[in-house]
Tab-separated table of C-alpha atoms and ligand atoms in Angstrom:
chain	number	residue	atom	x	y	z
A	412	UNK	CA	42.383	-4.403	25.599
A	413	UNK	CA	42.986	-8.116	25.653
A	414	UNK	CA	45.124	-7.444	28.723
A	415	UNK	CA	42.885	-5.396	30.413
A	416	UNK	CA	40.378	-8.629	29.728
A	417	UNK	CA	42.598	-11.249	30.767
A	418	UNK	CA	43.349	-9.287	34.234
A	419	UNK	CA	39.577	-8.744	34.853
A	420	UNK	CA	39.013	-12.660	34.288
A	421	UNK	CA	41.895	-13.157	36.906
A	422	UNK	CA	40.099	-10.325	39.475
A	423	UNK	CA	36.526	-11.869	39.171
A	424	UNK	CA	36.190	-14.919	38.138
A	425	UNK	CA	39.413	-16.657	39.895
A	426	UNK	CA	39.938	-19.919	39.167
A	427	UNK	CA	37.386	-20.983	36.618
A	428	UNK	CA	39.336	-22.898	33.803
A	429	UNK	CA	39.741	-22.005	30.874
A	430	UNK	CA	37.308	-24.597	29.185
A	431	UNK	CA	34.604	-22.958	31.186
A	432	UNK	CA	35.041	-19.730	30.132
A	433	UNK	CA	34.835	-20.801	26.553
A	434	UNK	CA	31.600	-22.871	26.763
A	435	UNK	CA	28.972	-20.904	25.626
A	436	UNK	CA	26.494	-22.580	28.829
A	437	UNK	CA	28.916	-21.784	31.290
A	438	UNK	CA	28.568	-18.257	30.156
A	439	UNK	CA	25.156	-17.469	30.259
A	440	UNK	CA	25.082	-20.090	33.703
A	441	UNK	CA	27.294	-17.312	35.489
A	442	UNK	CA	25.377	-14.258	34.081
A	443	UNK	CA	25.181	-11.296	35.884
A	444	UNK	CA	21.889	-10.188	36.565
A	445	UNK	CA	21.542	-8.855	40.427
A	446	UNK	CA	22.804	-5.304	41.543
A	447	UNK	CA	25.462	-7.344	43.511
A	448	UNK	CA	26.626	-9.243	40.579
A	449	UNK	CA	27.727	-5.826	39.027
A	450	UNK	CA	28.469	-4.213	42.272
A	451	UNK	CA	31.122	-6.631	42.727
A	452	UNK	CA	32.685	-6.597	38.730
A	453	UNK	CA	31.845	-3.604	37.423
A	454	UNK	CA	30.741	-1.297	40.465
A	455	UNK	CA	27.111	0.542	40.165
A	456	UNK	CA	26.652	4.500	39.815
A	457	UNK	CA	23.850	6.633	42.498
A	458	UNK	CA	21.789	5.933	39.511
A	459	UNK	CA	22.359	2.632	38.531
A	460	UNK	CA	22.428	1.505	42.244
A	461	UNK	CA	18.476	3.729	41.986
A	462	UNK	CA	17.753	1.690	39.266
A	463	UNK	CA	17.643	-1.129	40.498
A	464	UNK	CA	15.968	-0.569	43.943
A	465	UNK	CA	12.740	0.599	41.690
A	466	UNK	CA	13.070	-2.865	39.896
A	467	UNK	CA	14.399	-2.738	36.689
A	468	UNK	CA	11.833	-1.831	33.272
A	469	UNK	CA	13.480	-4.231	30.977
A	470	UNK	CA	15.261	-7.487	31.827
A	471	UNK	CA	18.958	-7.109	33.194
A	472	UNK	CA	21.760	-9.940	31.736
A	473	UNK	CA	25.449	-9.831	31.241
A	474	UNK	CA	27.627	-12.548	30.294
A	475	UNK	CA	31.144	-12.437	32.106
A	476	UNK	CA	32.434	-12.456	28.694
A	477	UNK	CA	31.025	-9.302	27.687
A	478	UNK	CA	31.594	-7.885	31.268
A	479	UNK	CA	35.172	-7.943	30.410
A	480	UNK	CA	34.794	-6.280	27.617
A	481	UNK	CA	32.908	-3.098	29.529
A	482	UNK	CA	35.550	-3.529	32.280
A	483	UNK	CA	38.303	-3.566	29.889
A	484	UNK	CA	36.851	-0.823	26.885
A	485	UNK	CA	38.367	2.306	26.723
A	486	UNK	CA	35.085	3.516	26.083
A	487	UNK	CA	33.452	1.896	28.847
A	488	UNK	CA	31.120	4.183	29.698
A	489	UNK	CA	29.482	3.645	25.965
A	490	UNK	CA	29.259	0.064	26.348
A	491	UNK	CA	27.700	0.026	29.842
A	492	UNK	CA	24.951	2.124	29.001
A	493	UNK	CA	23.358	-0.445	26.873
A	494	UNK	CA	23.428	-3.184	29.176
A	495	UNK	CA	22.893	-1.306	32.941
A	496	UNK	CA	19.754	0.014	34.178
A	497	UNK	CA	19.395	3.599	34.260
A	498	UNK	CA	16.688	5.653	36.219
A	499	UNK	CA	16.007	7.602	32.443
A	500	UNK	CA	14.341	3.912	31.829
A	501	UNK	CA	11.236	5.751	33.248
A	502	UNK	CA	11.358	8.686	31.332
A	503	UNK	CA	8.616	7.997	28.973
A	504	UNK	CA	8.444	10.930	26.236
A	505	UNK	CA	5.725	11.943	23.482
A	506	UNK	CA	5.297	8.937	21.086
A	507	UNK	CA	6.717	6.331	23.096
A	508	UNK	CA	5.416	3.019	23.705
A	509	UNK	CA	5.702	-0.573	24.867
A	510	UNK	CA	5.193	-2.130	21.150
A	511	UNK	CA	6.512	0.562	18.707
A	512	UNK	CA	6.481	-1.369	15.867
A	513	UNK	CA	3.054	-2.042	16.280
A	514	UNK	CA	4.419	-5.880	16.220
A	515	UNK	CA	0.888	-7.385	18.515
A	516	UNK	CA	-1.364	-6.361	15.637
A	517	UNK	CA	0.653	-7.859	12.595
A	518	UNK	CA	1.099	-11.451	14.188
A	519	UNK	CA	-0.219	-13.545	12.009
A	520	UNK	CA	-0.293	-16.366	14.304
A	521	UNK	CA	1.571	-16.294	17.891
A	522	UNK	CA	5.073	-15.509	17.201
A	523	UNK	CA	4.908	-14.935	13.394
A	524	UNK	CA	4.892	-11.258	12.468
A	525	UNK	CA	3.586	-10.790	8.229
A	526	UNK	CA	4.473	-7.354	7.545
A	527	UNK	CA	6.056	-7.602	3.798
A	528	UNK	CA	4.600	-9.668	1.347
A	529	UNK	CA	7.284	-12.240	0.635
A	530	UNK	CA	9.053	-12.685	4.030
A	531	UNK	CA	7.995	-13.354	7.489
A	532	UNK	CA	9.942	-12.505	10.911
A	533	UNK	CA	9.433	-15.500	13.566
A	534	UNK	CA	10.334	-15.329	17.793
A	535	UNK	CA	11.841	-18.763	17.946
A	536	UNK	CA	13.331	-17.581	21.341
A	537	UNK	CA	12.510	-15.399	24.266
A	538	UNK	CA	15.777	-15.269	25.806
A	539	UNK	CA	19.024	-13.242	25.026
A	540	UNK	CA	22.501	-13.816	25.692
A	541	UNK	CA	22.713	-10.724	26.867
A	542	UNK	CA	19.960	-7.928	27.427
A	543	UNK	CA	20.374	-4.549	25.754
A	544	UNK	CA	18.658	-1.644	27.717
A	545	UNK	CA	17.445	-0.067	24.154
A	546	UNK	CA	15.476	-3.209	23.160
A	547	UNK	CA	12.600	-2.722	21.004
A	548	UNK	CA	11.041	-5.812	22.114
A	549	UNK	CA	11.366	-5.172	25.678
A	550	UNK	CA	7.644	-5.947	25.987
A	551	UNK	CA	8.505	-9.752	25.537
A	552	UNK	CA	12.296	-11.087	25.964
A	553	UNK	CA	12.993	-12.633	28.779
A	554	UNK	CA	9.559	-12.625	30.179
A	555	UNK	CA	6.836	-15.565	30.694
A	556	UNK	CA	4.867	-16.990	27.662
A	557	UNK	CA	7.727	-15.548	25.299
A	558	UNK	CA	8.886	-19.067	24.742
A	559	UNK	CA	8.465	-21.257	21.624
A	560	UNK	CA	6.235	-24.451	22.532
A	561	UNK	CA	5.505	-27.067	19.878
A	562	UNK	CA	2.133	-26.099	19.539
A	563	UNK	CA	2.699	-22.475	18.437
A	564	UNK	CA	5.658	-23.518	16.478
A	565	UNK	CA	3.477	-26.210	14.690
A	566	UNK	CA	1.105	-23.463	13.752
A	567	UNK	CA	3.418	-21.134	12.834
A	568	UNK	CA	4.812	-24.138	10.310
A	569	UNK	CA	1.306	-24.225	9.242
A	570	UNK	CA	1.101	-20.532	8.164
A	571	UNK	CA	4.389	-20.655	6.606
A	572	UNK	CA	3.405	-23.872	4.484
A	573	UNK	CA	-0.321	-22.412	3.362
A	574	UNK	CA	1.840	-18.412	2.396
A	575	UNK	CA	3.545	-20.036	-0.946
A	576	UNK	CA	4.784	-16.109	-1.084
A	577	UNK	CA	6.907	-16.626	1.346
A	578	UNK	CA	10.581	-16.722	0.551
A	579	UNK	CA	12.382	-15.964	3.439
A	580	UNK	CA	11.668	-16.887	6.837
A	581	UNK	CA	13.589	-14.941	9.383
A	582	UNK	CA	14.739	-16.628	12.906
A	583	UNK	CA	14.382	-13.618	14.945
A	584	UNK	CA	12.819	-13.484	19.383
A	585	UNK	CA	15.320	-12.999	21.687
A	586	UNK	CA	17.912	-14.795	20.270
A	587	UNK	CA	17.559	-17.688	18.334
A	588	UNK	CA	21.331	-18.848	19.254
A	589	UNK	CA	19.775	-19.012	22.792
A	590	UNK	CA	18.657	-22.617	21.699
A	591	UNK	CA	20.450	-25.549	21.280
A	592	UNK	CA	21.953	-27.174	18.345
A	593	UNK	CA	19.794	-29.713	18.670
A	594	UNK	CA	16.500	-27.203	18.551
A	595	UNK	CA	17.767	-24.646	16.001
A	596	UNK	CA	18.455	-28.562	13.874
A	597	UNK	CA	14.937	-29.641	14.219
A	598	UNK	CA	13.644	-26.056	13.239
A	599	UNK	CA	15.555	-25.695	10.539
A	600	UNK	CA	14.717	-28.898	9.176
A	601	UNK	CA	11.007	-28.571	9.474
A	602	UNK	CA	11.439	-24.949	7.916
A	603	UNK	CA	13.962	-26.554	4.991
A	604	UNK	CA	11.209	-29.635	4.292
A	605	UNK	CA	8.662	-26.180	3.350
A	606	UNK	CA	9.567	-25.919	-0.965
A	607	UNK	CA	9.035	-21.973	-1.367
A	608	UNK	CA	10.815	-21.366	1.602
A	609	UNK	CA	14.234	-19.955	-0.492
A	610	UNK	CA	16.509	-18.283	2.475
A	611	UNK	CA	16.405	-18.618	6.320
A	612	UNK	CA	17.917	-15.306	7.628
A	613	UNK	CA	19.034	-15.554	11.287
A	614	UNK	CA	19.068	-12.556	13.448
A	615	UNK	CA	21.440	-12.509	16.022
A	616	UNK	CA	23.216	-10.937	18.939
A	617	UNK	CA	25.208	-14.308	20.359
A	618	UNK	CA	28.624	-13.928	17.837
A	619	UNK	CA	29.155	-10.558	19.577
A	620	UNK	CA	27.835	-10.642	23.115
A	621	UNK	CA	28.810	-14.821	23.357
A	622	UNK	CA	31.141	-15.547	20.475
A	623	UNK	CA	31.973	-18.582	22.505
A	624	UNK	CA	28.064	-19.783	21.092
A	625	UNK	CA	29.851	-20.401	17.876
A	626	UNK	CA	30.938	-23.632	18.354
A	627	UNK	CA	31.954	-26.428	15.880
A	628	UNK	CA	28.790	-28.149	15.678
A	629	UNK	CA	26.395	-24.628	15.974
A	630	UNK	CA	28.356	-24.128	12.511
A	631	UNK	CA	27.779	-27.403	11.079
A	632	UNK	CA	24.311	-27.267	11.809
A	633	UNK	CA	23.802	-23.684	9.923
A	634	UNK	CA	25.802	-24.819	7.061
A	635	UNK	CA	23.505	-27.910	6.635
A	636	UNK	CA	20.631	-25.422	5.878
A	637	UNK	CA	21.705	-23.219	3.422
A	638	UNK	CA	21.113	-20.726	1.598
A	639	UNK	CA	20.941	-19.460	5.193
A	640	UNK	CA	22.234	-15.958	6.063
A	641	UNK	CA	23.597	-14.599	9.462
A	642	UNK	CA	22.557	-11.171	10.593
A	643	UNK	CA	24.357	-9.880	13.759
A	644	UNK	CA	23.617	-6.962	15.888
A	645	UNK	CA	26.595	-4.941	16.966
A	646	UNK	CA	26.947	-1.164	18.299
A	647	UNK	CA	30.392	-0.442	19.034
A	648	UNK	CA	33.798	-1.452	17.869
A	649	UNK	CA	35.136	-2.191	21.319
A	650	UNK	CA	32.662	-5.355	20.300
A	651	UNK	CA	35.039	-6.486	17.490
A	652	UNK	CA	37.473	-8.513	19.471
A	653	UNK	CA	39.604	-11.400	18.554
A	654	UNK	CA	37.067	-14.167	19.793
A	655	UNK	CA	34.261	-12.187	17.403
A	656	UNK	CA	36.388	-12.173	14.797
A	657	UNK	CA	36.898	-15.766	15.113
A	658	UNK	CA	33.299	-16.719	15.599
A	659	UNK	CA	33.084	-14.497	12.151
A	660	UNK	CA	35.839	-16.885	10.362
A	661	UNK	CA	34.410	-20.116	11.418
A	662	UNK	CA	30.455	-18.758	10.109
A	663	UNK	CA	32.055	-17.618	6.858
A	664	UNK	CA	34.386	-20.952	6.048
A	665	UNK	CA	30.675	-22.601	6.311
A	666	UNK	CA	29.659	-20.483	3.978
A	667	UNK	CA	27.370	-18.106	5.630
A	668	UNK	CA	27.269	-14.801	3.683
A	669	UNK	CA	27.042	-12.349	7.312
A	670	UNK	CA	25.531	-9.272	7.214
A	671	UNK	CA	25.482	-6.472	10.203
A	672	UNK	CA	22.535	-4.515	11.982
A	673	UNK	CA	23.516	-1.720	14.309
A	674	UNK	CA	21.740	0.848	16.255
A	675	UNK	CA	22.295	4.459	16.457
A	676	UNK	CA	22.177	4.727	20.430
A	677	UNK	CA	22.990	8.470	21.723
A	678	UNK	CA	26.144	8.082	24.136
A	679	UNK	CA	27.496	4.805	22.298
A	680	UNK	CA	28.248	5.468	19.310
A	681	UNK	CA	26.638	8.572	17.899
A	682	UNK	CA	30.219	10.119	16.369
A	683	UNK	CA	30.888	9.919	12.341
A	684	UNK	CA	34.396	8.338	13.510
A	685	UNK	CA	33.145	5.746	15.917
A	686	UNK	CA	30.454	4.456	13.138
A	687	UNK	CA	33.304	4.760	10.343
A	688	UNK	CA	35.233	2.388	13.387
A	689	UNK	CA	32.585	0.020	13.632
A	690	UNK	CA	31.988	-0.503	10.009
A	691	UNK	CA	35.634	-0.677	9.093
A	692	UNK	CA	35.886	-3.360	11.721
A	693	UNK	CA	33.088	-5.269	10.229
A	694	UNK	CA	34.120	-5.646	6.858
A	695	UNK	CA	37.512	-6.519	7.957
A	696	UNK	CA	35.649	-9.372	9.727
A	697	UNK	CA	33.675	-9.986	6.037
A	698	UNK	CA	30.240	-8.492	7.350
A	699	UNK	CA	28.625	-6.697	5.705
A	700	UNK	CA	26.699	-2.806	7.408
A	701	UNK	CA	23.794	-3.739	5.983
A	702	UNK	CA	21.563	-1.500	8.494
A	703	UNK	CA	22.319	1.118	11.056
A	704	UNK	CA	19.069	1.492	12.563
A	705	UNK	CA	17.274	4.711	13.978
A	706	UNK	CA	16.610	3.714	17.908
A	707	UNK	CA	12.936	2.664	17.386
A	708	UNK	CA	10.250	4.655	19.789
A	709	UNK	CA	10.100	2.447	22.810
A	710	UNK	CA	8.994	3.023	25.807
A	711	UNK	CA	11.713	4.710	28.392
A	712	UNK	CA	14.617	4.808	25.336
A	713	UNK	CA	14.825	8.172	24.803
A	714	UNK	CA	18.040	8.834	26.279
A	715	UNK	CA	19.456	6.458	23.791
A	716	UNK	CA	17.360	8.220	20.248
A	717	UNK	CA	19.801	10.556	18.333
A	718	UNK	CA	18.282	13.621	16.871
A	719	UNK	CA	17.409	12.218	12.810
A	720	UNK	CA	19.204	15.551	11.111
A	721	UNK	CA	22.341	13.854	13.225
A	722	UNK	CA	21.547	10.689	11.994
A	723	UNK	CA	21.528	11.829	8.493
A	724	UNK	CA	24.471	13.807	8.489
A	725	UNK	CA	26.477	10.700	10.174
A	726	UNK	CA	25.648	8.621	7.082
A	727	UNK	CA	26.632	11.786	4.836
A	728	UNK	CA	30.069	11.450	6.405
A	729	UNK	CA	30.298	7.618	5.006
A	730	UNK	CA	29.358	7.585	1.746
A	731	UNK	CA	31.778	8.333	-0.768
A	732	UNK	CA	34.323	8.973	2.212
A	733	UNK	CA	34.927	5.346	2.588
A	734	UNK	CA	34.057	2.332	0.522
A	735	UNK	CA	30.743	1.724	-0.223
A	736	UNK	CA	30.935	-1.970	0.887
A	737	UNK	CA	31.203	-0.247	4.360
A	738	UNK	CA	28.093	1.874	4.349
A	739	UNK	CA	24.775	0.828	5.445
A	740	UNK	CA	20.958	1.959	4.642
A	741	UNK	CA	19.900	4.693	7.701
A	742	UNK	CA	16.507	2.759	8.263
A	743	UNK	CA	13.528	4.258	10.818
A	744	UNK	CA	10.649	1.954	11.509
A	745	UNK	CA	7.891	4.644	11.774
A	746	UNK	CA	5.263	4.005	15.143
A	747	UNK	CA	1.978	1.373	14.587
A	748	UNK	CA	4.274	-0.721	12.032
A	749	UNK	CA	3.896	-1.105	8.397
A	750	UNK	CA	7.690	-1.476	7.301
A	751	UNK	CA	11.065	0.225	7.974
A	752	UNK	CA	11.961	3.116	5.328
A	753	UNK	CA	15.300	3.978	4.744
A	754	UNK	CA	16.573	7.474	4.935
A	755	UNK	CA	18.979	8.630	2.696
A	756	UNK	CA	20.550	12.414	2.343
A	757	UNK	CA	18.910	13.751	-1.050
A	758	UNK	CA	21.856	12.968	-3.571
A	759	UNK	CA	19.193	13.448	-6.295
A	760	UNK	CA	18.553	17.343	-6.324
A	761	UNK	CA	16.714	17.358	-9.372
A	762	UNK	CA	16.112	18.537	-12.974
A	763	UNK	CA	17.394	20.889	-15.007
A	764	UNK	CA	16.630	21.164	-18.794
A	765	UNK	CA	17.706	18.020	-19.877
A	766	UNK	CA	19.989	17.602	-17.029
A	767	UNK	CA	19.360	15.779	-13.904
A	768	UNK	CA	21.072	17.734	-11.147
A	769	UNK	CA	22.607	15.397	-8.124
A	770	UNK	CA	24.724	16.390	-5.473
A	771	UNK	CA	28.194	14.132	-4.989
A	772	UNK	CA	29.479	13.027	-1.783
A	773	UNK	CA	31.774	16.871	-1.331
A	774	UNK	CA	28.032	18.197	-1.708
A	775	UNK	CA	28.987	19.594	-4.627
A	776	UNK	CA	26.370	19.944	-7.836
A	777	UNK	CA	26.680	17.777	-10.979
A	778	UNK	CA	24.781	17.532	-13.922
A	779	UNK	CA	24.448	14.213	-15.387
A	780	UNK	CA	22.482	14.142	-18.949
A	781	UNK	CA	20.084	11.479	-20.139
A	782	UNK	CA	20.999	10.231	-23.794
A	783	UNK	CA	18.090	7.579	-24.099
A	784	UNK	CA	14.720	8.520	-25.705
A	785	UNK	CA	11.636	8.926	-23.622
B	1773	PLP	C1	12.849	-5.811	9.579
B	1773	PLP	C2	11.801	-6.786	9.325
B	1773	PLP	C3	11.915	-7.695	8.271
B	1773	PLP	C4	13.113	-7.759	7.370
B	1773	PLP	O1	13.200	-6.653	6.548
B	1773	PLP	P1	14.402	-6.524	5.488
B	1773	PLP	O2	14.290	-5.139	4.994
B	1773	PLP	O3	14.199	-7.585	4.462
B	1773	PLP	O4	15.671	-6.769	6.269
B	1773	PLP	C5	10.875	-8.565	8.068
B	1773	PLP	N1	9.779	-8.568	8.843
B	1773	PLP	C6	9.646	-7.693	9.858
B	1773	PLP	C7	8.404	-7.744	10.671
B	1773	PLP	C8	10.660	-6.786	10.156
B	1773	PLP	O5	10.521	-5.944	11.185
């Protein structure tokens, strides 16, 4: 694959050094966005091409970097759908909508979203590195008044300071990586100088779609603010290249405990062997699956939403057939908000007697007795 990356670099982007292709700005400088952009690197279906004439429904962003990697997958096909328009974008089916986590009615304040008692979720960024066509947020990223200003963020420091439940404030948007060192510094200071505030969780797509973001001094920043834990969004083990796994090394030596959030996306990566891939990959990497997510209900995603008896029976060919560090929680985040619930098949099958009766990970029927009183 690395070959097949190299040689694309040397097709398309002739000539640019190599110190540009490793700085994080060049990358998303030279993104591609227009139907010419892709025409030329990656060439565009009937339907893509279709796509784009009707405008697309969601923002459209590809960093050469990760261009390569579609150009250069074996499994290309998977990794284009999620960043090229498709013409099922305006498909929109029964329960669909533009906000299906409900996310405008729990903002506490602009950009602060209060849905569990002791954490809070905050869009520091509207921006991505790189736009994924399944985005649950779509009704935001990458579109006007999505930005951070100092006024909202002072009030959002407000909120945070008066909620002395809050432990964990999460850096979430868009992508917080989007911003500078300098930014992320001065937000993570102000959040830091806030006593109950325990853990700052960052959410992130830039280590896989822009490892290049994980510079020196983006690292020394994080590790100046910890306990603070990475979360990055992945969907494919094509993703898992050598720069990745570097940006993963240089987050880890500073400390950062990484976890991983994927998506179940019909197409990509809906096979019990590519997920077993992905998460194999990851904890070679030292992240931990900590959620595979059901594709939330958003408008025009459908294509992408795996049938949840699939779902379930994908996780049931993980646990207990490979290590449990590599398995993650099955999580749905029902329409209107209120919380993601995790769906697990029913090892607990019930009682018996004295004997609670669970099922093991052959699906075969144990009996395990209780020997305490009450
Ligand atoms: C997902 C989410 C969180 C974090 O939930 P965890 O289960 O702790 O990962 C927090 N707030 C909101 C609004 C969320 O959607």
């Amino acid at each position: 694959m690395q070959v097949a990356v190299d040689n694309f670099r040397r097709s398309y982007f002739p000539g640019v050094p190599d110190g540009d292709w490793r700085d994080w700005r060049w990358q998303l400088r030279n993104r591609l966005a227009a139907p010419e952009d892709f025409e030329r690197v990656l060439g565009l279906t009937d339907d893509e091409r279709e796509a784009f004439r009707r405008g697309p429904r969601l923002p459209v962003g590809v960093t050469p970097y990760y261009a390569a990697l579609v150009a250069g997958s074996g499994s290309r096909a998977a990794l284009r759908r999620t960043i090229l328009p498709s013409t099922a974008e305006w498909v929109i089916r029964t329960g669909e909508v533009e906000d299906p986590l409900g996310e405008r009615e729990h903002e506490a304040v602009p950009g602060l979203i209060h849905t569990y008692p002791d954490r809070v979720l905050v869009f520091v960024s509207g921006q991505c590195g790189t736009y994924c066509r399944y985005c649950t947020r779509g009704r935001m990223v990458g579109r006007p008044g999505s930005e951070l200003g100092s006024e909202r963020w002072a009030a959002i420091l407000e909120y945070i300071r008066e909620q002395s439940g809050v432990r964990e404030v999460i850096l979430s948007g868009g992508d917080p990586l989007v911003l500078s060192s300098g930014r992320l510094e001065r937000l993570l200071n102000d959040l830091r100088a806030i006593g109950h505030v325990e853990v700052i969780r960052v959410s992130t797509r830039m280590p896989v779609v822009l490892p290049q973001r994980v510079t020196d001094e983006l690292v020394e920043v994080l590790g100046r603010h910890q306990p603070l834990w990475l979360s990055l969004h992945c969907v494919h083990p094509d993703e898992l290249t050598v720069e990745v796994g570097q940006a993963c090394e240089r987050l880890v030596r500073a400390g950062i405990p990484l976890l991983a959030q994927m998506v179940l996306l019909a197409g990509v990566n809906d096979g019990a062997d590519i997920i077993k891939r992905l998460v194999h990959g990851l904890v070679k990497m030292r992240v931990h699956p900590y959620y595979l997510h059901q594709c939330d209900q958003m408008a025009g995603t459908g294509h992408f939403r795996t049938p949840l008896q699939r779902s379930v029976e994908i996780m049931g060919s993980l646990y207990g057939h490979t290590s449990g560090y590599c398995v993650p929680l099955l999580m749905i985040d029902p329409p209107g908000g209120g919380g993601k619930v995790p769906l697990a098949a029913d090892y607990l099958e019930g009682r018996e007697g004295e004997d609670w009766l669970v099922r093991d990970y052959l699906g075969r029927t144990r009996r395990y007795r209780e020997n305490v009183e009450g």
